[in-house]
Short mmCIF file of C-alpha atoms in Angstrom, two decimals:
data_model
loop_
_atom_site.label_atom_id
_atom_site.label_comp_id
_atom_site.label_asym_id
_atom_site.label_seq_id
_atom_site.Cartn_x
_atom_site.Cartn_y
_atom_site.Cartn_z
CA GLY W 1 98.64 28.00 101.55
CA ALA W 2 97.15 27.07 98.12
CA GLY W 3 99.33 28.34 94.95
CA VAL W 4 97.17 30.22 91.89
CA SER W 5 96.10 26.44 90.39
CA GLN W 6 95.04 26.45 85.95
CA SER W 7 93.85 23.83 84.42
CA PRO W 8 93.89 21.98 82.01
CA SER W 9 97.53 21.33 82.13
CA ASN W 10 97.78 20.39 79.17
CA LYS W 11 95.34 20.76 76.30
CA VAL W 12 95.61 19.29 72.40
CA THR W 13 92.98 21.16 70.31
CA GLU W 14 92.73 21.21 65.78
CA LYS W 15 92.86 23.96 64.54
CA GLY W 16 89.57 26.49 64.37
CA LYS W 17 88.52 25.07 67.31
CA ASP W 18 87.11 27.32 70.07
CA VAL W 19 89.01 26.35 73.99
CA GLU W 20 89.14 27.42 77.46
CA LEU W 21 91.36 27.40 80.42
CA ARG W 22 90.04 28.36 84.12
CA CYS W 23 92.11 29.89 86.55
CA ASP W 24 92.31 30.73 90.48
CA PRO W 25 93.68 33.06 91.63
CA ILE W 26 95.68 32.74 95.92
CA SER W 27 91.86 33.25 97.82
CA GLY W 28 91.38 36.93 98.02
CA HIS W 29 93.66 38.16 96.32
CA THR W 30 91.64 40.77 94.10
CA ALA W 31 94.55 41.70 91.28
CA LEU W 32 94.34 38.41 88.42
CA TYR W 33 96.73 38.50 85.22
CA TRP W 34 97.14 36.42 82.16
CA TYR W 35 99.94 36.16 80.14
CA ARG W 36 101.56 33.47 76.77
CA GLN W 37 105.07 32.42 76.62
CA SER W 38 105.81 31.78 73.17
CA LEU W 39 108.75 30.62 71.69
CA GLY W 40 108.49 33.03 69.03
CA GLN W 41 106.89 36.17 71.81
CA GLY W 42 108.82 35.61 74.52
CA LEU W 43 106.59 36.23 77.97
CA GLU W 44 103.31 38.93 76.81
CA PHE W 45 100.88 40.48 79.22
CA LEU W 46 97.50 39.70 78.03
CA ILE W 47 94.70 40.81 80.11
CA TYR W 48 94.73 41.71 83.41
CA PHE W 49 91.34 41.56 85.87
CA GLN W 50 91.70 44.29 89.14
CA GLY W 51 88.37 43.98 91.23
CA ASN W 52 85.20 45.72 89.36
CA SER W 53 87.15 48.09 87.70
CA ALA W 54 86.78 47.79 83.78
CA PRO W 55 89.91 45.35 82.84
CA ASP W 56 92.98 46.43 81.06
CA LYS W 57 92.34 44.22 76.96
CA SER W 58 95.24 46.14 75.88
CA GLY W 59 98.37 42.86 75.02
CA LEU W 60 94.67 40.26 74.10
CA PRO W 61 96.43 39.54 69.90
CA SER W 62 92.56 38.93 68.33
CA ASP W 63 88.99 38.88 69.21
CA ARG W 64 88.86 35.88 68.88
CA PHE W 65 90.73 36.59 72.52
CA SER W 66 88.26 36.99 75.27
CA ALA W 67 88.34 37.24 78.99
CA GLU W 68 86.36 36.91 82.08
CA ARG W 69 86.19 37.10 86.01
CA THR W 70 83.37 35.86 87.31
CA GLY W 71 82.46 37.00 90.89
CA GLY W 72 85.99 38.80 91.30
CA SER W 73 87.92 35.10 91.63
CA VAL W 74 87.69 32.35 89.00
CA SER W 75 88.68 34.03 85.70
CA THR W 76 88.98 32.03 81.89
CA LEU W 77 90.21 32.33 79.35
CA THR W 78 88.04 31.09 75.71
CA ILE W 79 90.56 31.63 72.21
CA GLN W 80 88.53 31.27 69.39
CA ARG W 81 88.81 29.90 65.96
CA THR W 82 92.46 28.31 67.29
CA GLN W 83 95.36 28.80 65.08
CA GLN W 84 98.72 26.82 65.45
CA GLU W 85 100.26 30.07 66.42
CA ASP W 86 98.38 30.20 70.00
CA SER W 87 100.04 26.92 70.15
CA ALA W 88 101.75 28.69 73.48
CA VAL W 89 102.12 28.47 77.12
CA TYR W 90 99.61 30.55 78.73
CA LEU W 91 100.17 31.79 82.36
CA CYS W 92 98.03 33.24 85.21
CA ALA W 93 99.06 35.07 87.80
CA SER W 94 97.60 36.86 90.65
CA SER W 95 98.34 39.20 93.28
CA PRO W 96 97.12 40.67 96.61
CA ARG W 97 95.32 44.17 95.33
CA GLY W 98 96.86 45.56 91.79
CA THR W 99 97.51 48.74 92.98
CA SER W 100 101.14 48.65 92.76
CA GLY W 101 103.97 47.61 90.38
CA ARG W 102 105.73 47.31 93.58
CA GLU W 103 103.46 43.64 94.87
CA THR W 104 104.50 40.08 93.84
CA GLN W 105 102.18 38.73 90.96
CA TYR W 106 102.14 34.68 91.66
CA PHE W 107 101.82 32.45 89.18
CA GLY W 108 100.22 29.46 88.76
CA PRO W 109 101.24 26.31 86.22
CA GLY W 110 100.30 27.19 83.20
CA THR W 111 98.26 25.06 80.55
CA ARG W 112 100.73 23.63 77.97
CA LEU W 113 98.36 24.14 74.27
CA LEU W 114 99.16 22.52 71.04
CA VAL W 115 96.92 23.59 67.99
CA LEU W 116 96.96 21.11 65.72
CA ALA J 1 107.33 52.29 77.53
CA GLN J 2 108.57 49.75 79.72
CA SER J 3 111.22 46.98 78.87
CA VAL J 4 114.22 45.14 79.46
CA THR J 5 117.28 43.37 78.34
CA GLN J 6 118.78 40.32 78.74
CA LEU J 7 122.44 39.85 77.44
CA GLY J 8 123.11 36.69 76.84
CA SER J 9 119.58 34.11 76.10
CA HIS J 10 122.03 30.50 76.76
CA VAL J 11 124.88 30.84 80.00
CA SER J 12 126.90 27.41 81.03
CA VAL J 13 129.10 27.25 84.31
CA SER J 14 130.88 24.80 86.50
CA GLU J 15 129.16 23.67 90.34
CA GLY J 16 130.75 25.98 92.47
CA ALA J 17 131.09 28.58 89.87
CA LEU J 18 130.17 32.21 90.07
CA VAL J 19 126.70 33.01 88.43
CA LEU J 20 126.19 36.20 86.86
CA LEU J 21 122.77 36.88 84.88
CA ARG J 22 122.51 40.34 83.20
CA CYS J 23 119.34 42.95 82.84
CA ASN J 24 119.68 45.95 81.80
CA TYR J 25 115.79 47.87 81.57
CA SER J 26 114.15 50.89 79.88
CA SER J 27 111.86 52.53 81.96
CA SER J 28 110.33 56.64 81.48
CA VAL J 29 109.51 55.91 86.54
CA PRO J 30 111.29 54.82 88.91
CA PRO J 31 110.93 51.55 88.13
CA TYR J 32 110.33 48.22 89.67
CA LEU J 33 112.93 45.12 88.81
CA PHE J 34 112.01 41.53 89.75
CA TRP J 35 113.74 38.40 88.78
CA TYR J 36 111.75 34.76 87.89
CA VAL J 37 112.92 31.61 87.48
CA GLN J 38 111.40 28.64 86.10
CA TYR J 39 111.48 25.34 86.29
CA PRO J 40 111.47 22.89 84.06
CA ASN J 41 107.48 22.62 83.66
CA GLN J 42 107.00 25.32 85.65
CA GLY J 43 105.52 28.49 86.47
CA LEU J 44 107.34 31.45 87.33
CA GLN J 45 108.36 32.11 90.43
CA LEU J 46 109.74 34.96 92.15
CA LEU J 47 113.16 35.31 92.91
CA LEU J 48 113.81 38.86 94.55
CA LYS J 49 112.84 42.81 93.93
CA TYR J 50 113.49 46.04 93.76
CA THR J 51 110.84 48.47 95.46
CA SER J 52 113.16 51.47 95.80
CA ALA J 53 114.44 50.73 99.10
CA ALA J 54 117.81 49.30 99.69
CA THR J 55 119.95 48.98 96.32
CA LEU J 56 121.42 45.84 96.60
CA VAL J 57 118.44 43.66 97.01
CA LYS J 58 119.29 39.31 99.06
CA GLY J 59 116.60 36.96 97.63
CA ILE J 60 116.23 33.21 97.78
CA ASN J 61 118.24 29.84 96.96
CA GLY J 62 121.29 32.68 97.84
CA PHE J 63 120.48 34.70 95.04
CA GLU J 64 121.55 38.39 94.63
CA ALA J 65 121.41 41.38 92.63
CA GLU J 66 122.26 45.54 92.52
CA PHE J 67 120.47 48.15 91.19
CA LYS J 68 123.00 50.43 89.18
CA LYS J 69 120.64 53.22 88.59
CA SER J 70 123.27 55.06 86.82
CA GLU J 71 123.48 52.02 84.70
CA THR J 72 120.26 51.50 84.55
CA SER J 73 121.49 47.29 85.89
CA PHE J 74 120.43 44.60 87.84
CA HIS J 75 121.73 41.93 87.24
CA LEU J 76 121.29 38.88 89.30
CA THR J 77 124.27 36.92 90.86
CA LYS J 78 124.92 33.35 93.10
CA PRO J 79 128.43 32.61 94.71
CA SER J 80 129.04 29.39 94.05
CA ALA J 81 126.25 27.47 91.71
CA HIS J 82 124.38 24.56 92.19
CA MET J 83 122.73 22.06 90.19
CA SER J 84 119.55 22.36 91.64
CA ASP J 85 120.02 26.10 89.84
CA ALA J 86 119.97 25.76 86.17
CA ALA J 87 117.03 26.82 84.83
CA GLU J 88 115.26 30.00 83.24
CA TYR J 89 115.55 33.17 84.52
CA PHE J 90 113.55 35.99 83.60
CA CYS J 91 114.27 40.05 84.30
CA ALA J 92 110.91 42.29 84.33
CA VAL J 93 110.07 45.93 84.97
CA SER J 94 106.18 46.69 85.43
CA SER J 95 104.52 48.96 83.41
CA GLY J 96 104.80 52.08 84.97
CA ASP J 97 100.64 52.04 83.58
CA SER J 98 97.63 51.71 86.16
CA SER J 99 97.65 47.59 85.15
CA TYR J 100 100.74 47.14 86.77
CA LYS J 101 101.94 44.22 84.23
CA LEU J 102 105.06 43.33 84.39
CA ILE J 103 106.76 43.17 80.70
CA PHE J 104 109.32 40.74 80.70
CA GLY J 105 113.36 40.63 79.10
CA SER J 106 113.24 37.08 77.17
CA GLY J 107 114.87 35.13 79.51
CA THR J 108 118.27 33.20 80.38
CA ARG J 109 118.83 29.28 80.69
CA LEU J 110 120.99 28.75 82.86
CA LEU J 111 123.59 25.43 83.11
CA VAL J 112 125.31 24.49 85.54
CA ARG J 113 128.32 22.02 84.98
CA PRO J 114 129.46 19.84 87.42
#
């Protein structure tokens, strides 16, 4: 079946502009995660959605970052007033229920963001 | 708090040689541990995971890992390296809180020499 998809695959933007990154999780998966992969920080958690529960936003690095998940499926990560340090690969993952640490998280191919 | 340490940012082996990638964890609760592989310009693919059943876990592509509580380790091994194994490998532990987010190590890049 289809895996996690992300768009765009690459995004180049100018400092100060806003960007939106999209994630389509595996159909039926209740939980959705965003992670960021950068040279200096490695792989770090950003935000978690699970069903209708309030999201865990504890990993968002600043108030310029926000995310939403509409209809329990597609998610959009928005970065406002981008900075050069936002350049990274943004990875989305989904898991069936998100109610156990045993669950496998399935990752998308990522969006490579470059802020000039 | 949960954390993961991967010793060696780069490991180089000859084709056919043993692969050993090291992972040590710190966890305040019984851990769930994962190894993921990342090929260039791709996302993460699960190799194997430990979820408190058997301590020796077998995964895809001939990889296996052994959970050793006394050593707080979960090292990844493969008896004979193939050129196609060249990639970056990440060890991760589940956060233990209600989000079950993954806490990743810094990764180990495996180079396979012909």
